[in-house]
Short mmCIF file of C-alpha atoms in Angstrom, two decimals:
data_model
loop_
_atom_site.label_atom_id
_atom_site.label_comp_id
_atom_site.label_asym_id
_atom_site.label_seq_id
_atom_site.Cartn_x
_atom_site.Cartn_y
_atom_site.Cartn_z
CA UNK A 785 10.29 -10.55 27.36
CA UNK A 786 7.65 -8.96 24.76
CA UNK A 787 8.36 -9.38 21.20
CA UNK A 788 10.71 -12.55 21.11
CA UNK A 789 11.87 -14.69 18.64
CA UNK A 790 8.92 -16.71 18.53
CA UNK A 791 6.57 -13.82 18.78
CA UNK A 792 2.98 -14.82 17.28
CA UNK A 793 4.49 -18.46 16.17
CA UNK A 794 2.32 -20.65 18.46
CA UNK A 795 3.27 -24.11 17.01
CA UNK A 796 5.90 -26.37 16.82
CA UNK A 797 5.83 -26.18 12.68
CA UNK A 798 4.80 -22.02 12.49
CA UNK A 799 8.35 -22.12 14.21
CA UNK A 800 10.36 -23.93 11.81
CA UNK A 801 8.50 -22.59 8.60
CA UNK A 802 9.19 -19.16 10.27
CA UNK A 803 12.95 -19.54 11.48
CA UNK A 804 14.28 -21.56 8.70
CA UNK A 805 12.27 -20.78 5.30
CA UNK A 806 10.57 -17.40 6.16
CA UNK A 807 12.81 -15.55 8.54
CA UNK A 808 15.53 -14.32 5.57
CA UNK A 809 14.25 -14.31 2.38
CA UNK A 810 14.71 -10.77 0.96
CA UNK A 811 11.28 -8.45 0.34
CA UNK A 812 9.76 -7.05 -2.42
CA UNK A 813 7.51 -3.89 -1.62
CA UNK A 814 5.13 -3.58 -4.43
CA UNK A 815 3.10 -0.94 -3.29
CA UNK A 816 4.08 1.89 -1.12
CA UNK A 817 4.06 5.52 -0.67
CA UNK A 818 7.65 6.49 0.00
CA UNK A 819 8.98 9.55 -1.76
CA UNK A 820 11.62 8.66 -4.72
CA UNK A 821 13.08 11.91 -4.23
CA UNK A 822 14.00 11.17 -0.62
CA UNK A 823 15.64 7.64 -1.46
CA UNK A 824 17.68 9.53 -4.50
CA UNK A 825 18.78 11.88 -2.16
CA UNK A 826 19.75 9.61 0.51
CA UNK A 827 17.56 11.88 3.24
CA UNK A 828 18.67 11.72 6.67
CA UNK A 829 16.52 11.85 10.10
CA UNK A 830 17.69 14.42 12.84
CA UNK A 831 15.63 11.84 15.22
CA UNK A 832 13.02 9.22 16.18
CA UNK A 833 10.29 11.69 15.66
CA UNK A 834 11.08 12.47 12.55
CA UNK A 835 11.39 9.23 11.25
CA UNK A 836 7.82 7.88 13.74
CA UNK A 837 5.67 10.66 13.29
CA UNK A 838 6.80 13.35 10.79
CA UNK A 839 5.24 16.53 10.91
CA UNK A 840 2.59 18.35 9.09
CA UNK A 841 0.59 16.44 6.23
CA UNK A 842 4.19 14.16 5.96
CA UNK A 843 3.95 11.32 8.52
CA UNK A 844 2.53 8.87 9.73
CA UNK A 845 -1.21 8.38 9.95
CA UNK A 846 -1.56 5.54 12.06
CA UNK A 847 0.20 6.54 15.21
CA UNK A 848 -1.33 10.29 14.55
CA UNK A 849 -4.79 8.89 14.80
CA UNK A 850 -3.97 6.31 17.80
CA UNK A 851 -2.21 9.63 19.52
CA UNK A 852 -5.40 11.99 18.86
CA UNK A 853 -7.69 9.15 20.29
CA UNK A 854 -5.18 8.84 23.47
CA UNK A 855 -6.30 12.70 24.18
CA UNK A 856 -2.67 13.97 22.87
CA UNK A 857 -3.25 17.39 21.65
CA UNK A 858 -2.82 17.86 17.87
CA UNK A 859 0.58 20.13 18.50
CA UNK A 860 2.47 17.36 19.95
CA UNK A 861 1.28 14.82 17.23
CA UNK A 862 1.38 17.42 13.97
CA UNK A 863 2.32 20.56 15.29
CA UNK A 864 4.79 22.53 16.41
CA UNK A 865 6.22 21.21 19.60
CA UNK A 866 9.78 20.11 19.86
CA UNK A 867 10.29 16.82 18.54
CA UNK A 868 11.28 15.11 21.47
CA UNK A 869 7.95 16.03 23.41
CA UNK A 870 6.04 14.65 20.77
CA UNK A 871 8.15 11.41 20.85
CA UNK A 872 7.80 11.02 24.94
CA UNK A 873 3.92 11.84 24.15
CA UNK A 874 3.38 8.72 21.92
CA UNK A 875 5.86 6.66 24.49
CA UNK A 876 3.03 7.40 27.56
CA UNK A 877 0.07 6.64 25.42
CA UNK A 878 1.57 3.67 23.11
CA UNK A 879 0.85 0.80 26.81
CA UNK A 880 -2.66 1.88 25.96
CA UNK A 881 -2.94 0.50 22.82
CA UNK A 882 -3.24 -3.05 23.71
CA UNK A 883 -4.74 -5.07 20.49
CA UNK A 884 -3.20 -2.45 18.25
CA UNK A 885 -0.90 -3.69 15.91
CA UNK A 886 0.90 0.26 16.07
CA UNK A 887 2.15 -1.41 19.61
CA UNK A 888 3.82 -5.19 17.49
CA UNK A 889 5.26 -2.29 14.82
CA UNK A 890 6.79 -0.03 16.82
CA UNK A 891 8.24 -2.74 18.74
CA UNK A 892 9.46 -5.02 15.96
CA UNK A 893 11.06 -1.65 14.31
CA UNK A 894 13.05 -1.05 17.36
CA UNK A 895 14.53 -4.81 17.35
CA UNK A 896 14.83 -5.26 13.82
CA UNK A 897 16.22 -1.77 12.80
CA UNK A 898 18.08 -0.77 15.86
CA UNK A 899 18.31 -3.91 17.69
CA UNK A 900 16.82 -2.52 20.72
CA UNK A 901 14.14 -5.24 23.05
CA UNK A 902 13.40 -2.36 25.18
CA UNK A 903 9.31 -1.77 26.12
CA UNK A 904 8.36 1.08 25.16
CA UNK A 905 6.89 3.75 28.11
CA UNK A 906 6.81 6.65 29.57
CA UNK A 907 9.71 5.76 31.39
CA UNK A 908 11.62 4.04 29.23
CA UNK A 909 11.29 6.71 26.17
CA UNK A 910 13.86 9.07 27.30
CA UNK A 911 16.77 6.34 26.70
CA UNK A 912 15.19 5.74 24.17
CA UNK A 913 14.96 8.75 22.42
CA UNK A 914 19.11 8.84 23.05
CA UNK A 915 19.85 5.27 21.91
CA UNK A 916 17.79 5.51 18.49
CA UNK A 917 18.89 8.87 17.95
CA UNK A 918 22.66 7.92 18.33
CA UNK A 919 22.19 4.91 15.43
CA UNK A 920 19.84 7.07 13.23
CA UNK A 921 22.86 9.76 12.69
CA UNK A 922 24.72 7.39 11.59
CA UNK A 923 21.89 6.45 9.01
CA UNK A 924 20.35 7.98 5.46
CA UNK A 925 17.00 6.28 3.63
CA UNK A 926 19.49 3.52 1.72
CA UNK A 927 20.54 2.19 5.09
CA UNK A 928 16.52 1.31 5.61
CA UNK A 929 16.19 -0.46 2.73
CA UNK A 930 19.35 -2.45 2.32
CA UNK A 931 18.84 -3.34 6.12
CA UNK A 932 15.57 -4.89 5.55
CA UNK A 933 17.17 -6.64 2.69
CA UNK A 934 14.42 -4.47 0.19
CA UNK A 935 14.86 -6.22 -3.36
CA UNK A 936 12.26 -4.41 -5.29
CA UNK A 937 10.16 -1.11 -3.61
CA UNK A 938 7.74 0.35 -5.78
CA UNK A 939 6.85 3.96 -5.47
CA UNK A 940 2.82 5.53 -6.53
CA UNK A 941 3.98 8.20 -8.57
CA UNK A 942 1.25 10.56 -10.58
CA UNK A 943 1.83 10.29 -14.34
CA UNK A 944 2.68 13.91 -14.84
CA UNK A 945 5.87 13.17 -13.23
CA UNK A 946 9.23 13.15 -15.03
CA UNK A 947 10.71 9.95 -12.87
CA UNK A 948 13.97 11.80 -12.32
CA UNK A 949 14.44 10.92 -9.10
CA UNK A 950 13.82 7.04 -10.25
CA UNK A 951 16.31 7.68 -13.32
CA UNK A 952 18.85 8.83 -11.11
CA UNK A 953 18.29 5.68 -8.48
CA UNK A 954 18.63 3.30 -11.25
CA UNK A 955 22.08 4.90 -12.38
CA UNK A 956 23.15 4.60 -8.16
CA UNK A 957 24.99 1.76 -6.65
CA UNK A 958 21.61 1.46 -4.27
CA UNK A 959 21.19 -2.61 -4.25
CA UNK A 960 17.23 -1.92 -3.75
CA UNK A 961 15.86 -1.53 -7.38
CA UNK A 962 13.61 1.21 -7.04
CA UNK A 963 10.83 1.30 -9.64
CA UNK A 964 7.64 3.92 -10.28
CA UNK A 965 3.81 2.79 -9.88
CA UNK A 966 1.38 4.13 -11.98
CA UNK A 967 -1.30 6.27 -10.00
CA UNK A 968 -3.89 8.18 -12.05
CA UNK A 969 -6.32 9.40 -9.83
CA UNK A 970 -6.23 12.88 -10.34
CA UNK A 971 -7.12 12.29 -14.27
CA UNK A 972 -9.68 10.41 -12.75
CA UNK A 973 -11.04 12.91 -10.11
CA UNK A 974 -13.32 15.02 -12.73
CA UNK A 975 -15.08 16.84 -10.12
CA UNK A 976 -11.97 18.18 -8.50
CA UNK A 977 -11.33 21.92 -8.64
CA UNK A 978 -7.68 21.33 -9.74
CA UNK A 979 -8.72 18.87 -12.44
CA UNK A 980 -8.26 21.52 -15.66
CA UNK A 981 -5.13 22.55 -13.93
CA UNK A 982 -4.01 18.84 -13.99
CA UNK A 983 -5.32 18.41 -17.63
CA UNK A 984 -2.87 21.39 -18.70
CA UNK A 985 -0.14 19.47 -16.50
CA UNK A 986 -0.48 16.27 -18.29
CA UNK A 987 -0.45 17.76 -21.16
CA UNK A 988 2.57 19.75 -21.17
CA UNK A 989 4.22 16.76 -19.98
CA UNK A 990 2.74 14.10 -22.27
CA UNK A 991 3.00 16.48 -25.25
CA UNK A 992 -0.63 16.16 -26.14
CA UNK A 993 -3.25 19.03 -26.20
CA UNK A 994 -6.14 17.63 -23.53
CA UNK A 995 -9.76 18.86 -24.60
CA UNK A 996 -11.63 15.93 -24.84
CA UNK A 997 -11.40 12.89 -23.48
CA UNK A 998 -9.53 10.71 -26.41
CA UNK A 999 -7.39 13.32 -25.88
CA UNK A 1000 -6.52 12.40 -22.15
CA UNK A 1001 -6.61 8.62 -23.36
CA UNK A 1002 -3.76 9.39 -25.89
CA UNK A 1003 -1.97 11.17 -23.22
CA UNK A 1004 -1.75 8.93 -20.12
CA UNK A 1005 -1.63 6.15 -22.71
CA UNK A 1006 1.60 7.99 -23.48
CA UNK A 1007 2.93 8.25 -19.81
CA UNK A 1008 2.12 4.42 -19.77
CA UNK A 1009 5.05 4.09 -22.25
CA UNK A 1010 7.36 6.04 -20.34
CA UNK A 1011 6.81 5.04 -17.15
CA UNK A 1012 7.32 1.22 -18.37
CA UNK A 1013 10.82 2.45 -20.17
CA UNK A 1014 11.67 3.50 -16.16
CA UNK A 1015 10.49 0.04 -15.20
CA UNK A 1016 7.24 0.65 -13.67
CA UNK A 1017 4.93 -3.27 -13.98
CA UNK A 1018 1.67 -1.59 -11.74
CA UNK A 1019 -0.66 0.66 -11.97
CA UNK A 1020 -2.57 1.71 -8.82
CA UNK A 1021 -6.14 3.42 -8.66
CA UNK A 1022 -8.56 4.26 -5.88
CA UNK A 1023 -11.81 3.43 -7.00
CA UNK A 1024 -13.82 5.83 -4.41
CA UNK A 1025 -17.16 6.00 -5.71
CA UNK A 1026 -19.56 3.21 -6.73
CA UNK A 1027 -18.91 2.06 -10.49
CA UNK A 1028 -22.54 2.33 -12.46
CA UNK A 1029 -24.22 -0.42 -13.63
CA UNK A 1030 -23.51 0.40 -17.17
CA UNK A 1031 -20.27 1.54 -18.81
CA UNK A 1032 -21.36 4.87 -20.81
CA UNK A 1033 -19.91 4.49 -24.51
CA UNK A 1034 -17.40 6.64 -25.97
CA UNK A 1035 -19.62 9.18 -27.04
CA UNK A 1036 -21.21 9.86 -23.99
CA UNK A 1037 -18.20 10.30 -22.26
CA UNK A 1038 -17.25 12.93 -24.39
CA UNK A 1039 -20.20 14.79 -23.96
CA UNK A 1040 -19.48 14.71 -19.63
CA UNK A 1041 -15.53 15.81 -20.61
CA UNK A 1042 -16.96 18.61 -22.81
CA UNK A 1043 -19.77 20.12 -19.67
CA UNK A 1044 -16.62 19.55 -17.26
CA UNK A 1045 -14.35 21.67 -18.88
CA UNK A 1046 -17.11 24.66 -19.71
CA UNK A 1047 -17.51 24.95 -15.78
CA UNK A 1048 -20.56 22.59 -15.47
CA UNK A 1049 -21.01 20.36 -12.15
CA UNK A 1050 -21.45 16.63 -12.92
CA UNK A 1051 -23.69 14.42 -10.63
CA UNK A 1052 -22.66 11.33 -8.99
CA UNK A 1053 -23.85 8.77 -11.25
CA UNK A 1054 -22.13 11.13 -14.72
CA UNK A 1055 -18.68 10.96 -12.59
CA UNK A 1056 -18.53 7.10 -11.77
CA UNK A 1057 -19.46 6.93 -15.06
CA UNK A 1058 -16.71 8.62 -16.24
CA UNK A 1059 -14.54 6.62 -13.80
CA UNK A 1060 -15.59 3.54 -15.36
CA UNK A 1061 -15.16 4.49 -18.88
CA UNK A 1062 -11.53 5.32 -17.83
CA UNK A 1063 -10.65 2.52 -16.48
CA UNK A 1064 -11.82 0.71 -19.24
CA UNK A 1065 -9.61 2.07 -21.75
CA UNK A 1066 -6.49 2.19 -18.90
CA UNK A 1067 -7.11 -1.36 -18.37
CA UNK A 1068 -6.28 -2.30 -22.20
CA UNK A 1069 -3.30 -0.04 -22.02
CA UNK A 1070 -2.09 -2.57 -19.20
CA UNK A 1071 -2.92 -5.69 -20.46
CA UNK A 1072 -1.26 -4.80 -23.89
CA UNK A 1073 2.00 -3.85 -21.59
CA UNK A 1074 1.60 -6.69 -19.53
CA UNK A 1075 1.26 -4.40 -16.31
CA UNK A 1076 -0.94 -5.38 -13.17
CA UNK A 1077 -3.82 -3.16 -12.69
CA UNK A 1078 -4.25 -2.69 -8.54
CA UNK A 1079 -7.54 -1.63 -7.64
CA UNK A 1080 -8.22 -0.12 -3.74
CA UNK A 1081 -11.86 -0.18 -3.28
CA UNK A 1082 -13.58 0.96 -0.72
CA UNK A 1083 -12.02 4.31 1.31
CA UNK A 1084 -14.12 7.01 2.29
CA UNK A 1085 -11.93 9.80 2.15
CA UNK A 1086 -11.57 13.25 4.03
CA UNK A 1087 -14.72 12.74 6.28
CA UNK A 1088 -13.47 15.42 8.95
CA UNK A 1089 -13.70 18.68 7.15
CA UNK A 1090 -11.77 20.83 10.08
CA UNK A 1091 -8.74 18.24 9.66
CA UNK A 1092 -8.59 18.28 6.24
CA UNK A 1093 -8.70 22.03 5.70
CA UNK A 1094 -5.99 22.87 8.34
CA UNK A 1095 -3.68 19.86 8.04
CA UNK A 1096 -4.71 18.49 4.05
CA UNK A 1097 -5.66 14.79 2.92
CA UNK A 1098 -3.97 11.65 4.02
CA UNK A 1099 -3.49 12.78 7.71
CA UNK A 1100 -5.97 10.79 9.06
CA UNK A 1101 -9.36 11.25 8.68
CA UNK A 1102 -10.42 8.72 5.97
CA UNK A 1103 -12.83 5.69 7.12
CA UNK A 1104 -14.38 2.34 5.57
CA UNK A 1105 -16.58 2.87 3.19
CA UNK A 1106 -20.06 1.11 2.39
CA UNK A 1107 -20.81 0.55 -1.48
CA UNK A 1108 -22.47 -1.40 -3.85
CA UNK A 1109 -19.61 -2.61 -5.99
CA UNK A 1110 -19.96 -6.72 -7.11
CA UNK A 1111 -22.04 -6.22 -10.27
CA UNK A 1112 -20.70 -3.09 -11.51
CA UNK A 1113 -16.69 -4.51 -11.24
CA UNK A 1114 -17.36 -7.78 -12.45
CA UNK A 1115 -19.22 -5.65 -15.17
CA UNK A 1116 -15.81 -3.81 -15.79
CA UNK A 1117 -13.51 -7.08 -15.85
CA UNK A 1118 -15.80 -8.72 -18.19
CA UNK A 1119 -15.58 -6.26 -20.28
CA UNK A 1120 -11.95 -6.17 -20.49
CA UNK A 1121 -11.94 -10.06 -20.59
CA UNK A 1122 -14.31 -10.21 -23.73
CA UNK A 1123 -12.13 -8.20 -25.17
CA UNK A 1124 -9.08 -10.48 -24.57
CA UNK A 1125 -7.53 -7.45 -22.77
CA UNK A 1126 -8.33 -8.14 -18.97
CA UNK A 1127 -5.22 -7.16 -17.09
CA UNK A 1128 -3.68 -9.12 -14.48
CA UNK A 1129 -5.73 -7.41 -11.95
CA UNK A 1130 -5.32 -7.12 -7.84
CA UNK A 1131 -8.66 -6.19 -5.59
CA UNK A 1132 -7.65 -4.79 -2.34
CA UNK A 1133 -10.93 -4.07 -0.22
CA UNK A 1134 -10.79 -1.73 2.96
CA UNK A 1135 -14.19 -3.10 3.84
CA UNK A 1136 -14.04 -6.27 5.31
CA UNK A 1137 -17.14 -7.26 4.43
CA UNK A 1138 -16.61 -7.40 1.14
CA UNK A 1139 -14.03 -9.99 1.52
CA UNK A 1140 -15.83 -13.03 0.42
CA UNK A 1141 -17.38 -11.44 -2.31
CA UNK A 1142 -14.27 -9.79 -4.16
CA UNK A 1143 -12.24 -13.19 -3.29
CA UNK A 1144 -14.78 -14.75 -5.07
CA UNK A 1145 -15.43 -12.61 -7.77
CA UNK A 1146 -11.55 -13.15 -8.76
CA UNK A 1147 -11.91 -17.11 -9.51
CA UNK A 1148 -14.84 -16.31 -12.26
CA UNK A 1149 -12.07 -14.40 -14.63
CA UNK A 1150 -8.91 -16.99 -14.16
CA UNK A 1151 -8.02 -18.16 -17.11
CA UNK A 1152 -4.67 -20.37 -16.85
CA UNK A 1153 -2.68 -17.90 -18.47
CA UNK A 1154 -1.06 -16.53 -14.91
CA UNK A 1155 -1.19 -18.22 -11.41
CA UNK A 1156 -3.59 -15.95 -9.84
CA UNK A 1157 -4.01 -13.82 -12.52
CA UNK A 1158 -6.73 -11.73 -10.70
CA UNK A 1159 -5.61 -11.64 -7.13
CA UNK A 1160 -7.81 -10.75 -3.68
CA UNK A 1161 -4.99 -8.35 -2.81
CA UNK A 1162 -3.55 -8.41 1.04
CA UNK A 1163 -5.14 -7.19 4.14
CA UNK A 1164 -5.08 -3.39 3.58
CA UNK A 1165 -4.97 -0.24 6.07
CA UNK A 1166 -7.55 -0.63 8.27
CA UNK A 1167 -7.45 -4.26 8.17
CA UNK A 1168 -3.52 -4.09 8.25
CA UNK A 1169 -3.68 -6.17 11.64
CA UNK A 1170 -3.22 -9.53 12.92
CA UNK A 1171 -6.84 -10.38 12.86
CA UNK A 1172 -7.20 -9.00 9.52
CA UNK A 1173 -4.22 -10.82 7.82
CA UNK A 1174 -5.45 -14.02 9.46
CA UNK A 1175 -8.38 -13.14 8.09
CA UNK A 1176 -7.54 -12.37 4.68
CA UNK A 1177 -5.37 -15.18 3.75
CA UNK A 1178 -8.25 -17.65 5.31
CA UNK A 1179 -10.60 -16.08 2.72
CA UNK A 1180 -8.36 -16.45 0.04
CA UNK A 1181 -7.31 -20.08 0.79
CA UNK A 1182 -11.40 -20.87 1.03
CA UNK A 1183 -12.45 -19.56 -2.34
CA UNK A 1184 -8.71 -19.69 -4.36
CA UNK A 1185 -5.39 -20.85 -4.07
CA UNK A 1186 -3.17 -19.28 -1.33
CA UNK A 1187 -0.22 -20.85 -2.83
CA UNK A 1188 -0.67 -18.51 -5.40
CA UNK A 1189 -0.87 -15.20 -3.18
CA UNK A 1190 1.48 -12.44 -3.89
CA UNK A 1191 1.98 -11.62 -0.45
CA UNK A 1192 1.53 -8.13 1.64
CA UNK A 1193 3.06 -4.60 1.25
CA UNK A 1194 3.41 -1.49 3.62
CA UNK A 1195 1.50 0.80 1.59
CA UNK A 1196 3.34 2.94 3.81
CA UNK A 1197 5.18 6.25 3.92
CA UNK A 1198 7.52 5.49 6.71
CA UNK A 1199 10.66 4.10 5.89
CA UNK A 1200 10.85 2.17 9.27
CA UNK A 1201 7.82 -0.12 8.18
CA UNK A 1202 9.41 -2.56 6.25
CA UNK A 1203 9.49 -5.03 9.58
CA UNK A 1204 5.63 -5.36 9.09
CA UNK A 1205 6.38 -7.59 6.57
CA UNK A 1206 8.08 -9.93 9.20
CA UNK A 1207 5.01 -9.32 10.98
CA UNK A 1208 2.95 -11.03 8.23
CA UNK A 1209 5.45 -13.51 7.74
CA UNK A 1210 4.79 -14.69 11.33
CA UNK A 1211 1.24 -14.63 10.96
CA UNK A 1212 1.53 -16.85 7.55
CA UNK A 1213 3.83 -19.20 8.89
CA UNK A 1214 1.08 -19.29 12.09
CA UNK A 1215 -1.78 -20.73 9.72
CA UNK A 1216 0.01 -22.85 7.89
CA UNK A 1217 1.70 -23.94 11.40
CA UNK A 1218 -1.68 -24.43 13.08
CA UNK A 1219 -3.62 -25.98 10.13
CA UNK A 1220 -1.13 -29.10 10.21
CA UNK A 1221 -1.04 -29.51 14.21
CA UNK A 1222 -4.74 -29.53 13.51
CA UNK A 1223 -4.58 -32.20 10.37
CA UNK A 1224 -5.99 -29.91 8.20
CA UNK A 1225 -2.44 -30.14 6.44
CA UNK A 1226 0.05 -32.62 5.38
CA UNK A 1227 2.96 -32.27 7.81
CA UNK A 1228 4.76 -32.13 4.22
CA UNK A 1229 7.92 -29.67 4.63
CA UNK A 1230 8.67 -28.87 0.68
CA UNK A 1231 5.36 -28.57 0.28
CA UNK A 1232 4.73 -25.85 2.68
CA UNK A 1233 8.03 -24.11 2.09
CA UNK A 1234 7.10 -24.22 -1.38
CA UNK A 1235 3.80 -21.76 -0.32
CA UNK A 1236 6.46 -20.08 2.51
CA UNK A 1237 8.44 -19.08 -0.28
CA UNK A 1238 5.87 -18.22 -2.86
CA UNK A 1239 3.84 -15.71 -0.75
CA UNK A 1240 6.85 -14.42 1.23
CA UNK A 1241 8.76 -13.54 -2.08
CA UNK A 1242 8.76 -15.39 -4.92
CA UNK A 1243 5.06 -15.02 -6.29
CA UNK A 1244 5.72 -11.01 -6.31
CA UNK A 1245 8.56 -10.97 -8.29
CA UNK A 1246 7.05 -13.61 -10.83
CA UNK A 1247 3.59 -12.09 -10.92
CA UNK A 1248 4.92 -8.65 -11.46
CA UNK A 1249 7.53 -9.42 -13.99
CA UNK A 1250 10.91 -8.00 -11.33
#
């Protein structure tokens, strides 16, 4: 049978850390991408493909790009063939994907959501399709969460947004607290075409007239405010181009936000530069709020021009990234920590081989006031896998404390991706497992339910302030 009880827990102790101190304990989500406005408005699914792959530029990316490289044609992954042809076309190609951890998802979302240990094929997806579909009418986006047992999910939400949707969760009977993240990149994408469009957004909402840049301080500084009176702990920010080696003052800045808004075209090294001067000042709007600042470094974004202009970003066609980044961020926490204002700050790093050197870089600005105050943040999209978790937490545990680790997230659209978190469970209670069989441990249980515990749950909700 594929996917049993015991899937990926290859010792004697992985198995009882798993079954009886990992197995149960409820999840926090701390980062993901699922719409507020869906969970206020308990949205339904009319079927698996739907709910799998989604349609459009609102889905998900990861089986769309393991269908396109199966040969499926772009209709039956995005387009506009009926639903259950695109969900028999990802049941014939899915056997391929051996090594994929799409194939361990897919499957642990059909045990754990619908309680179904069926293999998934070409000839097994037409029950399928009938079976899920019967369970999912019966089932609206609350019945995901409170399923999964979801304590806390946090949302990326753009600070022009009014939080209605969140307001209106937090006055529901929905057990899953539901709280916003704070996601400023398009106040920090200057050389967008939509950026003075944004700027007037902001503004309106923020009730602050943006023309110069202490002027967009004062107003996301403002959204900061509100967006920690709707319970929002996290900001998030994709940090896309290489920071420069020197922080441009004030001054300067101002001078780059002025030639910006006449029409002028910046170069490369005026926008990073602009970057970094805005994080700068965002960063000592967190620390004085106590927030988390959550850093994603290293995406190269919208590489397939074609796919971009006929289906839009985030539909995937965005790659690793190779950038110079170790001076010019521990540059940008220094700064913040000479100030006494360095944020409890997470590094997630898409390029694996900058693992060692951001895991590192976070011990040089600890400073005993938090356990793992600056984090090496979890094993993240393309590295979302079993060799990359393994990976990540044996990086972590070599240069810091893994006792201390916050744990994973989805960082995922899809409301059926919350078993990926038993996923990592597994593979946590696997290293832990296999470093005692191999004496590289204690075979001390409260100590290692006391790190079970810790990275499965209770590190999130203590680090984050939930």
């Amino acid at each position: 049978m594929f996917i049993t009880e015991d899937f990926l827990l290859d010792t004697g102790w992985s198995r009882k850390l798993y079954h009886e101190i990992a197995a149960d304990l409820p999840i926090i989500d701390y980062h993901a991408h699922l719409p507020p406005a869906d969970i206020a408005g308990r949205k339904t699914f009319r079927n698996i493909a739907e709910l799998w792959l989604g349609r459009g530029n609102a889905g998900d990316h990861y089986k769309w790009r393991l269908m396109r490289a199966s040969g499926v044609p772009e209709r039956l992954i995005t387009g506009d063939a009926d639903d259950r042809d695109r969900f028999l076309a990802f049941c014939r190609v899915l056997p391929l994907a051996a090594g994929n951890p799409i194939l361990h998802w897919s499957h642990l979302e059909l045990k754990r959501i619908f309680g179904i240990n069926t293999v998934i094929n070409a000839e097994t997806g037409p029950r399928l399709w009938d079976e899920v579909n019967e369970q999912l009418a019966g089932m609206d986006t609350w019945s995901f969460l409170t399923q999964a047992r979801v304590e806390v999910s946090c949302t990326t939400d753009d600070p022009a947004d009014d939080l209605a949707a969140h307001a209106a969760l937090a006055r529901s009977d929905l057990s899953t607290r539901v709280l916003p993240a704070y996601r400023p990149d398009k106040a920090m994408r200057i050389d967008a075409d939509a950026f003075p469009a944004y700027l007037e957004q902001l503004g309106r909402t923020a009730n602050v007239g943006i023309d110069s840049f202490a002027s967009l301080v004062r107003a996301l500084t403002a959204r900061i405010d509100f967006f920690h009176d709707h319970g929002a702990r996290a900001s998030d920010h994709a940090v896309d181009v290489p920071l420069p080696t020197t922080i441009p003052d004030d001054a300067t800045v101002e001078r780059l936000f002025a030639r910006r808004l006449a029409g002028e075209t910046l170069t490369a090294e005026e926008r990073s530069g602009y970057v970094a001067a805005l994080l700068l000042h965002l960063g000592r709007a967190y620390a004085r709020k106590g927030w988390t600042m959550c850093l994603h470094i290293g995406a190269l974004r919208n590489t397939n021009s074609r796919g971009l202009a006929v289906r839009g970003p985030d539909t995937g066609y965005d790659a690793i990234a190779e950038m110079t980044i170790a001076a010019p961020l521990a540059r940008l926490l220094d700064a913040l920590d000479s100030e006494n204002l360095l944020p409890k700050t997470m590094l997630f790093c898409l390029n694996p081989t900058m693992n060692a050197m951001l895991s590192v870089l976070t011990g040089c600005f600890q400073d005993g006031s938090v356990a793992g105050k600056l984090q090496f943040g979890p094993a993240w999209w393309f590295n979302d896998h079993k060799d990359g978790n393994l990976e990540q937490m044996r990086v972590l545990a070599s240069h810091g404390v893994l006792g201390t680790f916050v744990g994973m997230v989805t960082d995922s659209r899809s409301f059926a991706s919350f078993p990926r978190h038993d996923y990592f469970r597994r593979l946590l209670c696997r290293l832990l497992g296999r470093w005692v069989e191999d004496g590289e441990y204690p075979a001390d249980l409260d100590a290692l339910a006391t790190i079970v515990r810790g990275v499965s749950h209770g590190n999130a909700k203590s680090y984050f302030g939930l």
